Coordinates of C-alpha atoms in Angstrom, one line a residue:
Chain A
M186 CA 0.5 -0.4 0.1
S187 CA 2.6 2.5 0.0
D188 CA 3.1 2.9 -3.3
R189 CA -0.6 4.4 -3.1
P190 CA -0.9 7.7 -4.8
K191 CA -2.8 10.3 -2.4
T192 CA -4.5 12.7 -4.4
T193 CA -6.1 15.4 -2.2
D194 CA -8.4 17.9 -4.5
G195 CA -10.4 15.0 -6.3
T196 CA -10.7 15.8 -9.3
V197 CA -7.5 15.2 -11.2
R198 CA -6.4 11.3 -10.4
E199 CA -3.5 11.6 -12.3
R200 CA -2.7 7.9 -10.8
D201 CA -4.8 6.1 -13.3
A202 CA -3.4 7.8 -16.2
D203 CA 0.3 5.7 -15.3
A204 CA -2.1 2.8 -14.2
S205 CA -0.7 0.7 -17.5
A206 CA 2.8 2.2 -16.8
R207 CA 2.5 0.1 -12.9
G208 CA 2.6 -3.1 -15.1
T209 CA 0.0 -6.2 -15.1
E210 CA -0.4 -7.2 -11.3
P211 CA -3.8 -6.6 -10.7
L212 CA -5.5 -4.4 -8.2
L213 CA -7.8 -7.0 -7.0
R214 CA -7.5 -10.9 -6.8
I215 CA -10.2 -13.2 -5.9
E216 CA -9.3 -17.2 -5.3
D217 CA -12.0 -19.4 -4.8
V218 CA -14.0 -17.4 -2.2
H219 CA -16.6 -19.9 -0.7
K220 CA -19.9 -18.2 1.2
S221 CA -22.8 -20.2 3.0
Y222 CA -25.7 -18.7 4.6
G223 CA -26.9 -22.2 6.6
D224 CA -27.5 -24.5 4.4
E225 CA -27.1 -22.4 1.2
E226 CA -23.9 -22.0 -0.5
V227 CA -24.1 -18.4 -2.1
L228 CA -20.8 -18.2 -3.1
R229 CA -19.6 -21.9 -4.9
G230 CA -16.1 -20.5 -4.9
I231 CA -15.0 -17.4 -7.3
D232 CA -12.1 -16.8 -9.1
L233 CA -11.1 -13.3 -10.6
E234 CA -9.0 -11.2 -11.1
I235 CA -9.4 -7.1 -11.8
D236 CA -7.1 -4.5 -12.9
R237 CA -6.7 -0.9 -12.1
G238 CA -8.6 1.2 -13.7
D239 CA -11.0 -1.6 -15.3
V240 CA -14.7 -1.7 -14.6
E241 CA -15.9 -5.0 -13.9
V242 CA -19.7 -5.4 -14.2
L243 CA -21.6 -7.9 -12.5
V244 CA -24.5 -9.5 -13.3
G245 CA -26.6 -12.3 -13.1
P246 CA -30.4 -13.6 -11.8
S247 CA -31.5 -12.6 -8.2
G248 CA -29.4 -14.6 -6.0
S249 CA -26.6 -15.4 -7.7
G250 CA -24.8 -13.8 -5.1
K251 CA -23.1 -10.9 -6.8
S252 CA -24.2 -8.8 -4.0
T253 CA -22.8 -11.1 -1.4
L254 CA -19.5 -11.2 -3.7
L255 CA -19.0 -7.1 -2.9
R256 CA -19.8 -6.9 0.4
C257 CA -17.0 -10.0 0.9
L258 CA -14.4 -7.3 -0.9
N259 CA -14.7 -4.6 2.1
R260 CA -15.4 -7.3 4.5
L261 CA -18.6 -6.5 5.4
T262 CA -19.5 -10.1 4.9
E263 CA -16.7 -12.6 5.6
V264 CA -16.3 -15.2 3.6
D265 CA -15.9 -19.0 4.5
S266 CA -13.1 -19.7 3.0
G267 CA -10.7 -18.4 0.1
H268 CA -8.9 -14.9 -0.3
I269 CA -9.3 -11.8 -1.4
Y270 CA -6.6 -9.4 -2.2
L271 CA -6.2 -5.7 -2.6
G272 CA -2.5 -5.2 -4.2
D273 CA -0.5 -6.3 -2.0
T274 CA -2.9 -6.3 1.0
E275 CA -4.5 -9.5 1.9
V276 CA -8.3 -8.6 2.6
T277 CA -9.2 -11.2 4.0
A278 CA -6.5 -12.0 6.2
P279 CA -7.7 -12.4 10.1
D280 CA -4.9 -9.9 10.8
T281 CA -5.9 -7.0 8.8
D282 CA -8.2 -4.2 10.5
P283 CA -10.8 -4.1 8.1
N284 CA -11.7 -0.5 9.0
A285 CA -8.3 0.3 7.3
V286 CA -9.3 -1.8 4.1
R287 CA -12.5 -0.4 4.4
Q288 CA -11.1 3.1 3.5
Q289 CA -9.3 2.2 0.3
I290 CA -13.1 0.0 -1.0
G291 CA -15.5 2.7 -1.8
M292 CA -19.3 1.5 -1.3
V293 CA -22.3 2.8 -3.1
F294 CA -26.0 1.1 -1.9
Q295 CA -29.3 -0.3 -3.2
D296 CA -30.4 1.7 -0.8
I297 CA -28.2 4.3 -0.8
N298 CA -28.0 4.5 3.0
L299 CA -27.1 8.7 3.4
F300 CA -26.5 9.3 6.6
A301 CA -30.6 10.8 8.4
H302 CA -29.3 13.0 10.7
L303 CA -26.7 14.4 8.8
T304 CA -26.9 17.0 6.0
A305 CA -25.2 15.9 2.3
R306 CA -21.7 17.9 3.1
K307 CA -22.3 16.5 6.8
N308 CA -22.5 13.0 5.3
I309 CA -19.1 13.1 3.6
T310 CA -17.0 15.1 6.3
L311 CA -18.0 12.2 8.9
G312 CA -15.7 9.7 6.9
L313 CA -12.9 12.6 6.9
R314 CA -13.1 13.7 10.3
K315 CA -13.4 10.5 12.0
V316 CA -11.6 8.3 9.7
R317 CA -9.2 9.9 8.3
G318 CA -8.0 12.3 10.9
L319 CA -8.6 15.9 9.3
S320 CA -9.0 19.4 10.1
A321 CA -13.3 20.4 10.4
E322 CA -11.8 23.0 7.4
E323 CA -10.2 20.6 5.4
A324 CA -13.5 18.2 5.8
R325 CA -15.2 20.8 4.5
Q326 CA -13.7 21.9 1.4
R327 CA -12.9 18.3 0.6
A328 CA -16.7 17.6 1.1
D329 CA -17.4 20.5 -1.1
S330 CA -15.3 19.8 -3.6
E331 CA -16.8 16.2 -3.7
L332 CA -19.8 17.4 -4.5
E333 CA -19.2 19.7 -7.2
R334 CA -18.1 16.7 -8.8
V335 CA -21.3 14.8 -8.2
G336 CA -22.8 18.6 -9.3
L337 CA -24.0 19.2 -6.5
A338 CA -22.3 21.9 -4.6
D339 CA -25.9 24.5 -4.0
Q340 CA -27.2 20.7 -2.3
A341 CA -24.5 20.8 0.6
D342 CA -26.2 22.1 3.5
S343 CA -29.6 19.5 2.2
Y344 CA -30.8 17.2 4.8
P345 CA -31.0 13.4 2.6
A346 CA -35.5 14.2 3.1
Q347 CA -34.4 17.4 1.1
L348 CA -33.0 15.5 -1.8
S349 CA -34.2 13.4 -5.0
G350 CA -33.5 9.8 -4.8
G351 CA -30.9 10.6 -7.8
Q352 CA -29.4 13.0 -5.9
K353 CA -28.9 11.2 -2.5
Q354 CA -27.5 8.7 -4.6
R355 CA -24.9 11.0 -6.0
V356 CA -24.6 12.6 -2.7
G357 CA -23.6 8.8 -1.5
I358 CA -20.9 7.8 -4.2
A359 CA -19.3 11.5 -3.3
R360 CA -19.2 10.6 0.0
A361 CA -17.7 6.8 -0.7
L362 CA -15.4 8.8 -3.0
A363 CA -13.9 11.6 -0.7
M364 CA -12.4 8.6 1.4
D365 CA -9.6 8.9 -2.1
P366 CA -10.4 5.0 -2.5
E367 CA -8.6 2.6 -4.5
V368 CA -11.7 1.1 -5.4
M369 CA -15.3 1.4 -6.1
L370 CA -18.1 -1.1 -5.0
F371 CA -21.4 -0.6 -6.9
D372 CA -24.5 -2.6 -5.7
E373 CA -27.0 -2.2 -7.7
P374 CA -26.6 1.8 -7.0
T375 CA -29.8 2.9 -9.7
S376 CA -32.6 -0.3 -8.9
A377 CA -34.7 1.5 -6.0
L378 CA -35.0 4.3 -8.4
D379 CA -36.9 5.6 -11.4
P380 CA -35.7 5.6 -14.7
E381 CA -35.3 9.1 -15.4
L382 CA -33.6 9.4 -11.8
S383 CA -31.4 7.0 -12.5
N384 CA -29.5 9.1 -15.5
E385 CA -28.0 11.2 -13.0
V386 CA -26.2 8.1 -11.4
L387 CA -25.2 6.9 -14.9
E388 CA -23.8 10.1 -15.3
V389 CA -21.8 10.2 -12.9
M390 CA -20.7 6.8 -12.9
Q391 CA -19.3 7.1 -16.8
G392 CA -17.9 9.7 -15.4
L393 CA -15.9 8.4 -12.8
V394 CA -15.5 5.7 -15.6
A395 CA -13.8 7.8 -17.8
E396 CA -11.5 9.4 -14.8
G397 CA -10.3 5.8 -14.8
M398 CA -11.1 4.4 -11.7
T399 CA -10.9 1.3 -10.6
M400 CA -15.0 -0.5 -10.5
V401 CA -16.5 -3.0 -9.9
V402 CA -21.1 -3.0 -10.2
V403 CA -23.4 -4.9 -9.6
T404 CA -26.4 -3.6 -11.9
H405 CA -28.8 -4.6 -14.3
E406 CA -28.4 -1.2 -16.1
M407 CA -27.1 -2.9 -19.3
R408 CA -26.7 0.9 -21.2
F409 CA -24.7 0.7 -18.7
A410 CA -22.4 -2.6 -18.9
R411 CA -22.5 -2.1 -22.5
G412 CA -21.1 1.2 -22.3
G413 CA -18.6 1.5 -19.0
A414 CA -17.2 -2.1 -18.7
D415 CA -14.0 -3.5 -19.3
E416 CA -15.2 -6.8 -18.3
I417 CA -18.8 -8.8 -17.8
T418 CA -19.6 -11.3 -15.4
F419 CA -22.5 -13.8 -15.5
L420 CA -22.8 -15.1 -12.1
A421 CA -25.6 -17.8 -11.8
D422 CA -25.9 -19.5 -8.4
G423 CA -22.9 -18.7 -6.6
A424 CA -20.7 -19.5 -9.4
I425 CA -19.6 -17.5 -12.3
V426 CA -20.6 -18.9 -15.6
E427 CA -19.0 -16.9 -18.1
R428 CA -16.9 -13.8 -18.4
G429 CA -15.5 -11.4 -21.0
P430 CA -16.0 -8.3 -22.9
P431 CA -19.2 -6.9 -23.5
E432 CA -19.4 -7.0 -27.0
K433 CA -18.6 -10.7 -26.2
L434 CA -21.3 -11.5 -23.7
F435 CA -24.5 -9.2 -25.3
E436 CA -23.5 -10.8 -29.3
N437 CA -21.7 -14.2 -29.2
P438 CA -21.9 -15.4 -25.6
E439 CA -20.1 -19.3 -25.1
R440 CA -22.4 -20.4 -22.5
E441 CA -26.1 -21.4 -23.5
R442 CA -27.6 -20.0 -19.5
T443 CA -25.9 -16.9 -20.9
K444 CA -27.4 -16.3 -23.9
R445 CA -30.6 -17.0 -21.9
F446 CA -29.8 -14.8 -19.3
F447 CA -29.1 -11.6 -21.7
E448 CA -32.5 -12.7 -23.7
S449 CA -34.4 -12.2 -21.4
I450 CA -33.3 -8.7 -20.2
R451 CA -33.7 -7.8 -23.3
H452 CA -37.6 -8.7 -23.4
E453 CA -37.7 -6.1 -20.4
Chain B
M1301 CA -74.4 28.7 5.6
S1302 CA -72.5 27.2 8.1
V1303 CA -73.0 28.7 12.0
A1304 CA -69.5 29.7 11.3
D1305 CA -70.6 31.6 7.7
A1306 CA -73.9 33.1 9.8
L1307 CA -72.2 34.1 13.0
G1308 CA -69.9 35.8 10.3
I1309 CA -66.5 34.1 12.3
D1310 CA -63.8 32.8 10.2
P1311 CA -62.9 29.7 11.7
S1312 CA -59.3 29.8 11.3
R1313 CA -59.1 33.1 12.9
L1314 CA -61.2 31.4 15.8
R1315 CA -59.4 28.7 15.8
E1316 CA -55.6 30.4 16.0
S1317 CA -57.6 33.3 18.1
T1318 CA -58.6 30.0 21.1
D1319 CA -54.6 28.8 20.6
D1320 CA -53.2 32.2 21.7
L1321 CA -55.6 32.6 24.2
G1322 CA -54.2 29.0 25.5
R1323 CA -50.9 29.9 24.7
I1324 CA -51.1 33.1 26.9
A1325 CA -52.9 31.4 29.7
M1326 CA -49.7 28.5 29.8
V1327 CA -47.4 31.0 29.7
V1328 CA -49.0 33.3 33.4
A1329 CA -49.7 29.7 34.9
G1330 CA -46.1 28.6 34.3
I1331 CA -44.9 31.9 35.5
A1332 CA -47.0 32.1 38.6
F1333 CA -45.8 28.2 39.4
W1334 CA -42.0 28.5 38.5
G1335 CA -42.5 32.4 40.3
W1336 CA -43.4 31.0 43.6
L1337 CA -41.4 27.8 43.6
L1338 CA -38.3 29.8 43.0
T1339 CA -39.2 33.0 45.6
R1340 CA -39.8 30.2 48.4
W1341 CA -36.5 28.6 47.6
L1342 CA -34.5 31.4 47.2
Y1343 CA -36.1 33.6 50.3
D1344 CA -35.9 29.6 52.1
W1345 CA -32.1 29.3 51.5
A1346 CA -31.0 32.9 51.4
F1347 CA -32.7 35.8 53.1
A1348 CA -34.7 33.6 56.0
R1349 CA -31.2 32.8 56.6
L1350 CA -30.3 36.7 56.9
G1351 CA -33.6 36.9 59.3
I1352 CA -35.4 38.8 56.4
G1353 CA -39.1 38.1 56.2
P1354 CA -41.2 36.0 57.8
G1355 CA -38.4 33.0 58.7
E1356 CA -37.4 30.0 57.1
G1357 CA -40.8 27.7 56.0
E1358 CA -42.9 30.5 57.3
N1359 CA -46.3 31.9 55.1
F1360 CA -45.3 34.6 53.3
L1361 CA -49.2 35.5 53.2
S1362 CA -51.4 35.6 56.8
P1363 CA -53.8 33.0 55.6
T1364 CA -56.1 34.4 58.0
P1365 CA -58.8 37.1 56.4
F1366 CA -59.2 33.6 53.9
E1367 CA -60.3 31.9 56.8
E1368 CA -62.5 34.3 57.9
A1369 CA -63.3 34.6 55.1
A1370 CA -64.6 31.1 54.7
A1371 CA -66.5 31.6 57.9
A1372 CA -68.6 33.9 57.3
L1373 CA -69.5 32.6 54.0
E1374 CA -70.7 29.6 55.7
G1375 CA -72.1 31.1 58.5
S1376 CA -74.7 32.9 56.2
V1377 CA -75.3 29.6 54.4
V1378 CA -78.8 28.5 55.7
A1379 CA -80.4 31.7 55.6
L1380 CA -79.8 31.5 51.4
G1381 CA -81.7 29.3 50.7
P1382 CA -81.9 28.2 46.8
V1383 CA -78.0 29.8 46.8
R1384 CA -77.0 28.6 49.3
I1385 CA -74.6 25.5 47.1
P1386 CA -73.1 28.1 45.2
V1387 CA -72.4 30.0 48.2
D1388 CA -71.5 26.6 50.2
W1389 CA -68.7 25.9 47.1
L1390 CA -67.5 29.4 47.4
A1391 CA -66.5 28.7 50.6
T1392 CA -65.1 25.5 51.1
L1393 CA -62.9 27.4 47.7
V1394 CA -61.6 30.2 50.2
D1395 CA -61.4 28.1 52.3
G1396 CA -58.8 25.8 49.9
A1397 CA -57.1 29.0 49.7
A1398 CA -56.5 29.8 53.2
L1399 CA -55.2 26.0 53.7
A1400 CA -52.9 26.1 50.6
I1401 CA -51.3 29.6 51.8
D1402 CA -50.8 27.5 54.9
V1403 CA -49.3 24.6 53.6
A1404 CA -47.0 26.4 50.8
P1405 CA -44.0 26.4 52.1
A1406 CA -43.8 22.4 52.7
L1407 CA -45.0 22.2 49.4
A1408 CA -42.2 24.1 47.9
T1409 CA -39.6 22.4 50.1
G1410 CA -41.0 19.1 49.0
A1411 CA -41.1 19.9 45.5
W1412 CA -37.0 21.1 45.6
Y1413 CA -36.5 17.7 46.5
T1414 CA -38.9 16.2 44.2
I1415 CA -36.8 17.8 41.5
V1416 CA -33.9 17.4 42.2
L1417 CA -34.4 13.3 42.7
T1418 CA -36.3 13.5 39.0
A1419 CA -33.4 15.6 37.3
A1420 CA -30.4 13.4 38.8
S1421 CA -32.0 10.2 38.4
I1422 CA -33.0 10.4 34.8
A1423 CA -29.4 12.0 34.1
L1424 CA -27.4 9.0 35.5
G1425 CA -30.4 6.4 34.2
F1426 CA -30.0 7.7 31.0
C1427 CA -26.1 7.4 30.9
I1428 CA -26.6 4.3 32.0
A1429 CA -29.8 3.1 29.8
V1430 CA -27.9 4.3 26.7
P1431 CA -24.6 1.7 27.1
T1432 CA -27.7 -1.0 28.2
A1433 CA -29.7 -0.3 25.2
V1434 CA -26.9 -0.7 22.7
L1435 CA -25.6 -3.8 24.3
R1436 CA -28.8 -5.1 24.1
V1437 CA -29.3 -4.3 20.3
Y1438 CA -25.7 -4.8 19.2
G1439 CA -24.0 -6.9 21.6
G1440 CA -23.8 -10.0 20.2
P1441 CA -23.4 -12.7 22.5
F1442 CA -23.2 -10.4 25.8
R1443 CA -27.1 -9.5 24.7
W1444 CA -28.3 -11.5 27.5
V1445 CA -26.4 -9.3 30.4
A1446 CA -28.3 -6.1 29.4
L1447 CA -31.7 -8.2 29.0
A1448 CA -30.8 -9.9 32.7
Y1449 CA -30.7 -6.7 33.7
T1450 CA -33.5 -4.7 32.3
E1451 CA -35.8 -8.0 33.1
L1452 CA -35.0 -8.0 36.9
I1453 CA -35.0 -4.6 37.1
R1454 CA -38.4 -4.3 35.5
G1455 CA -39.9 -7.5 36.7
T1456 CA -39.3 -6.9 40.5
P1457 CA -41.6 -3.5 42.4
L1458 CA -39.8 -0.3 42.9
L1459 CA -41.2 0.3 46.7
A1460 CA -39.6 -3.1 47.3
Q1461 CA -36.1 -1.7 45.5
L1462 CA -36.5 1.4 47.3
F1463 CA -36.6 -0.4 50.3
V1464 CA -34.0 -3.5 49.7
L1465 CA -31.0 -0.7 49.0
Y1466 CA -32.3 1.4 52.0
Y1467 CA -31.8 -1.6 54.5
T1468 CA -28.5 -3.3 52.4
P1469 CA -25.9 -3.8 55.3
Y1470 CA -23.1 -1.0 55.3
L1471 CA -24.8 1.1 52.9
A1472 CA -26.3 3.5 55.5
L1473 CA -23.7 4.0 57.5
W1474 CA -21.6 4.1 54.6
L1475 CA -23.1 7.3 53.6
N1476 CA -23.0 8.6 56.8
D1477 CA -19.9 8.5 57.0
V1478 CA -19.3 10.5 54.1
D1479 CA -18.8 14.0 55.5
I1480 CA -20.6 16.1 53.5
V1481 CA -24.1 14.0 53.8
G1482 CA -26.8 15.9 55.4
Q1483 CA -24.9 18.4 56.2
G1484 CA -25.9 22.0 55.4
F1485 CA -27.5 21.9 51.6
V1486 CA -26.5 17.9 51.3
P1487 CA -29.5 16.2 52.1
D1488 CA -30.0 13.2 54.2
Y1489 CA -28.4 9.8 53.6
A1490 CA -32.1 8.6 52.6
F1491 CA -32.4 11.3 49.8
W1492 CA -29.0 9.2 47.8
I1493 CA -30.4 6.2 48.9
A1494 CA -33.2 7.1 46.3
I1495 CA -31.3 8.7 44.1
L1496 CA -29.5 5.6 43.7
G1497 CA -33.0 3.6 43.2
F1498 CA -34.2 5.5 40.8
T1499 CA -31.4 5.5 38.7
I1500 CA -31.5 2.1 38.5
N1501 CA -34.8 1.3 37.9
G1502 CA -35.2 4.4 35.3
S1503 CA -32.4 2.9 33.5
A1504 CA -33.9 -0.2 33.0
Y1505 CA -37.1 1.5 31.5
Q1506 CA -34.8 4.3 29.9
A1507 CA -33.1 1.3 28.4
E1508 CA -36.2 -0.5 26.9
Y1509 CA -37.4 2.8 24.9
I1510 CA -34.0 3.3 23.7
R1511 CA -33.8 -0.2 22.5
G1512 CA -37.0 0.2 20.4
A1513 CA -35.7 3.6 18.9
L1514 CA -32.6 1.8 17.6
E1515 CA -34.3 -1.2 16.5
S1516 CA -36.3 1.3 14.5
V1517 CA -32.8 3.1 12.9
D1518 CA -32.3 0.9 9.2
E1519 CA -29.8 -1.7 9.4
G1520 CA -28.5 0.2 6.4
Q1521 CA -27.3 2.9 8.4
L1522 CA -24.5 1.3 10.4
T1523 CA -23.5 -0.6 7.4
A1524 CA -23.0 2.5 5.5
A1525 CA -21.1 3.7 8.4
R1526 CA -18.8 1.0 8.5
A1527 CA -18.1 1.1 4.7
I1528 CA -16.0 4.2 5.4
G1529 CA -14.1 3.2 7.5
L1530 CA -15.7 3.6 11.0
S1531 CA -15.7 0.9 13.8
K1532 CA -18.8 -0.7 14.6
L1533 CA -19.0 1.1 18.0
E1534 CA -17.7 4.6 16.3
G1535 CA -20.8 4.0 13.5
I1536 CA -23.3 3.4 16.4
R1537 CA -22.3 6.8 18.6
H1538 CA -21.5 9.1 15.1
V1539 CA -24.2 7.6 13.1
V1540 CA -27.0 5.4 15.1
L1541 CA -27.2 7.1 18.4
P1542 CA -27.5 10.4 17.4
Q1543 CA -30.9 9.2 14.9
T1544 CA -31.7 6.6 17.8
L1545 CA -32.1 9.3 20.6
R1546 CA -34.2 12.3 18.2
Y1547 CA -36.6 9.5 17.4
A1548 CA -36.7 8.4 21.5
I1549 CA -37.5 11.4 22.8
P1550 CA -41.5 11.1 23.2
A1551 CA -41.0 8.4 24.8
W1552 CA -38.8 9.1 26.5
T1553 CA -40.2 12.1 28.3
N1554 CA -43.1 9.2 29.1
E1555 CA -40.4 7.8 31.3
L1556 CA -39.6 11.7 32.3
V1557 CA -43.3 12.1 33.7
Y1558 CA -43.7 8.4 35.3
L1559 CA -40.1 9.8 37.2
I1560 CA -41.6 12.8 38.3
K1561 CA -44.8 11.1 40.1
Y1562 CA -43.0 7.3 41.5
S1563 CA -40.4 9.7 43.2
S1564 CA -43.0 9.9 45.7
L1565 CA -42.1 6.3 46.7
A1566 CA -38.9 8.0 48.5
G1567 CA -41.2 9.1 51.1
F1568 CA -41.4 5.8 52.3
I1569 CA -37.8 5.5 52.8
T1570 CA -38.1 9.1 54.9
V1571 CA -36.8 11.3 52.0
P1572 CA -39.1 14.6 52.6
E1573 CA -40.3 15.1 49.0
L1574 CA -43.3 16.1 47.8
Y1575 CA -45.6 13.3 48.6
Y1576 CA -43.8 12.9 52.2
R1577 CA -44.7 16.4 53.4
A1578 CA -48.1 16.2 52.1
S1579 CA -49.4 13.3 53.8
R1580 CA -47.3 14.4 57.0
I1581 CA -49.7 17.9 57.1
A1582 CA -52.3 15.9 55.9
S1583 CA -52.7 13.3 58.8
S1584 CA -52.1 15.7 61.1
T1585 CA -55.0 17.9 59.9
F1586 CA -56.8 15.6 58.8
E1587 CA -57.8 17.6 55.4
Y1588 CA -56.7 14.9 53.3
M1589 CA -58.7 16.0 50.5
P1590 CA -57.6 19.5 50.0
I1591 CA -53.6 18.4 50.7
F1592 CA -53.8 15.8 47.9
T1593 CA -55.5 18.1 45.7
L1594 CA -53.6 20.9 46.1
L1595 CA -50.5 18.5 46.2
A1596 CA -51.5 16.5 42.9
L1597 CA -52.0 20.3 41.1
V1598 CA -48.2 21.0 41.9
Y1599 CA -47.6 17.2 40.3
L1600 CA -49.2 18.7 37.7
G1601 CA -47.1 22.1 37.2
I1602 CA -44.1 19.9 37.3
V1603 CA -45.2 17.4 34.7
L1604 CA -46.7 20.2 32.7
S1605 CA -43.1 22.0 32.9
A1606 CA -41.5 19.1 31.9
T1607 CA -43.0 18.1 28.9
N1608 CA -43.5 21.5 28.1
L1609 CA -39.4 21.5 28.2
M1610 CA -39.5 18.2 26.4
A1611 CA -41.3 19.4 23.4
R1612 CA -38.7 22.0 23.0
V1613 CA -36.1 20.0 22.8
E1614 CA -37.6 17.9 20.3
R1615 CA -38.3 21.0 18.4
H1616 CA -34.8 22.0 18.4
V1617 CA -33.2 19.0 18.1
A1618 CA -35.7 18.0 14.9
V1619 CA -34.1 17.5 11.2
P1620 CA -35.7 17.1 8.1
G1621 CA -36.9 13.5 7.6
I1622 CA -36.1 12.7 11.4
G1623 CA -38.7 13.9 14.5
R1624 CA -41.2 16.1 15.0
V1625 CA -43.3 16.3 11.2
E1626 CA -44.9 19.4 11.1
G1627 CA -48.6 19.3 8.9
R1628 CA -49.5 16.0 10.2
Q1629 CA -53.1 17.9 11.0
Q1630 CA -54.7 17.7 7.6
G1631 CA -57.9 18.7 6.9

């Protein structure tokens, strides 16, 4: 983690420009991850490598384990067996501090989960103050620049209840970005939103893609998957069925199961 | 055409003006009540000791004119025929005023004990209740500790708890050995035992109210807090509790109101609070009905002040989406 480039102004992320020069070492490595809830095995041996700057979209029918896999990545859910590495750190190692890992992995939730008692700005400053130890003034400046980045500079003093769903989710993204993460995880970020509100969130996400942010995205938004993903992984019943670039999975999947899934989505 | 229209009254104006009247009446009553208590306390502790005025615990006004008036009214009752009943009532009322003047100093001093006892116990109880509730909801394998504490305390009578503490070997002796206890302004050991009892008892009830509010905060709030790198405890402290306590205010106010009134049980372990003083006076004068009516009025004054204060606190800490919502009176 020592070579982690630090950007403080939040708008310019230079680290990804030289990501390719860093070599081929993947940023996220998932090795044979298993997870069960009771008798039900929701992850049956997942192996996946995600390069720095790549956008990985996880798709699959509900109950396929996509969200569980995402939550294992920042240890909101503990794996039963297997290993997950972020750079040189083993996330799943017992002596790894999950709080330290989570600072480097931003997460955006389906049900948004903005801190209901705090304004948009304070939603962002809380982590900066209590986790990063920034001063009140530094945190405020950082929060305002993140809000500006997601186009909500004018809503800094609004409470979550005063924001639309799309605005809330953009604050949710800004809150995660403010911690300056290596990877951003998106757990169905638009499925709780009306279609017209989804667009503003997707635009922010497209902006992150353009900046070269490493992202793992669980979504049913095939427009985003098609336009933004470097790789799409199709999961079913807790296992990876097929993985490949969007055009291949959309147009020419190898597996019958994959083909049926994408056809069913197209009919929606 | 409605009645209001026929009379040329705008119903919304009418509602506003009665609201205003109600508010003014409450303010006047509040000023009178607290003016009386504060004046009495200040006088008894400061001026009376300097030898100014009638002396500590003595009446400011003389009840004699009221007593005479009441006697005169009662004397005229027989001759009045049909108007005897209202005059009789008036006599009772004037007699009550005379009695009120007589017992007011004792009630004011008792009210001081009641208020301090309640305020200290609710505050200390809160400090125990919050960790207990958090342990109950988030304590994992240690949840049973909080559960056992709550059920033990809630499941046994408060009066029994007070007696157990009062007669606990060495506790009273130990308190008595503390130099300042029972000296000057510092009340007797029974008072401290009562605070201990009410703190423990109230903490169990408060913990239940807070637990309910904790459980009403969406689980995703803590998940989101942990996802930005806060520990579970930090997440509870900075994200869950600030919301919980806002949700808990109405129920917590209820507990405060209860505590004000069941602090009267301290009288049974000789703490000279409101109820104790009133019952002592009643049993020596046999004026049970009027004295306990006056006692009830003093409790009412304290309770209404407390609920008013908590309503203000609730409004003050409310944020959009959490806490008091305007506009529930639809239509």
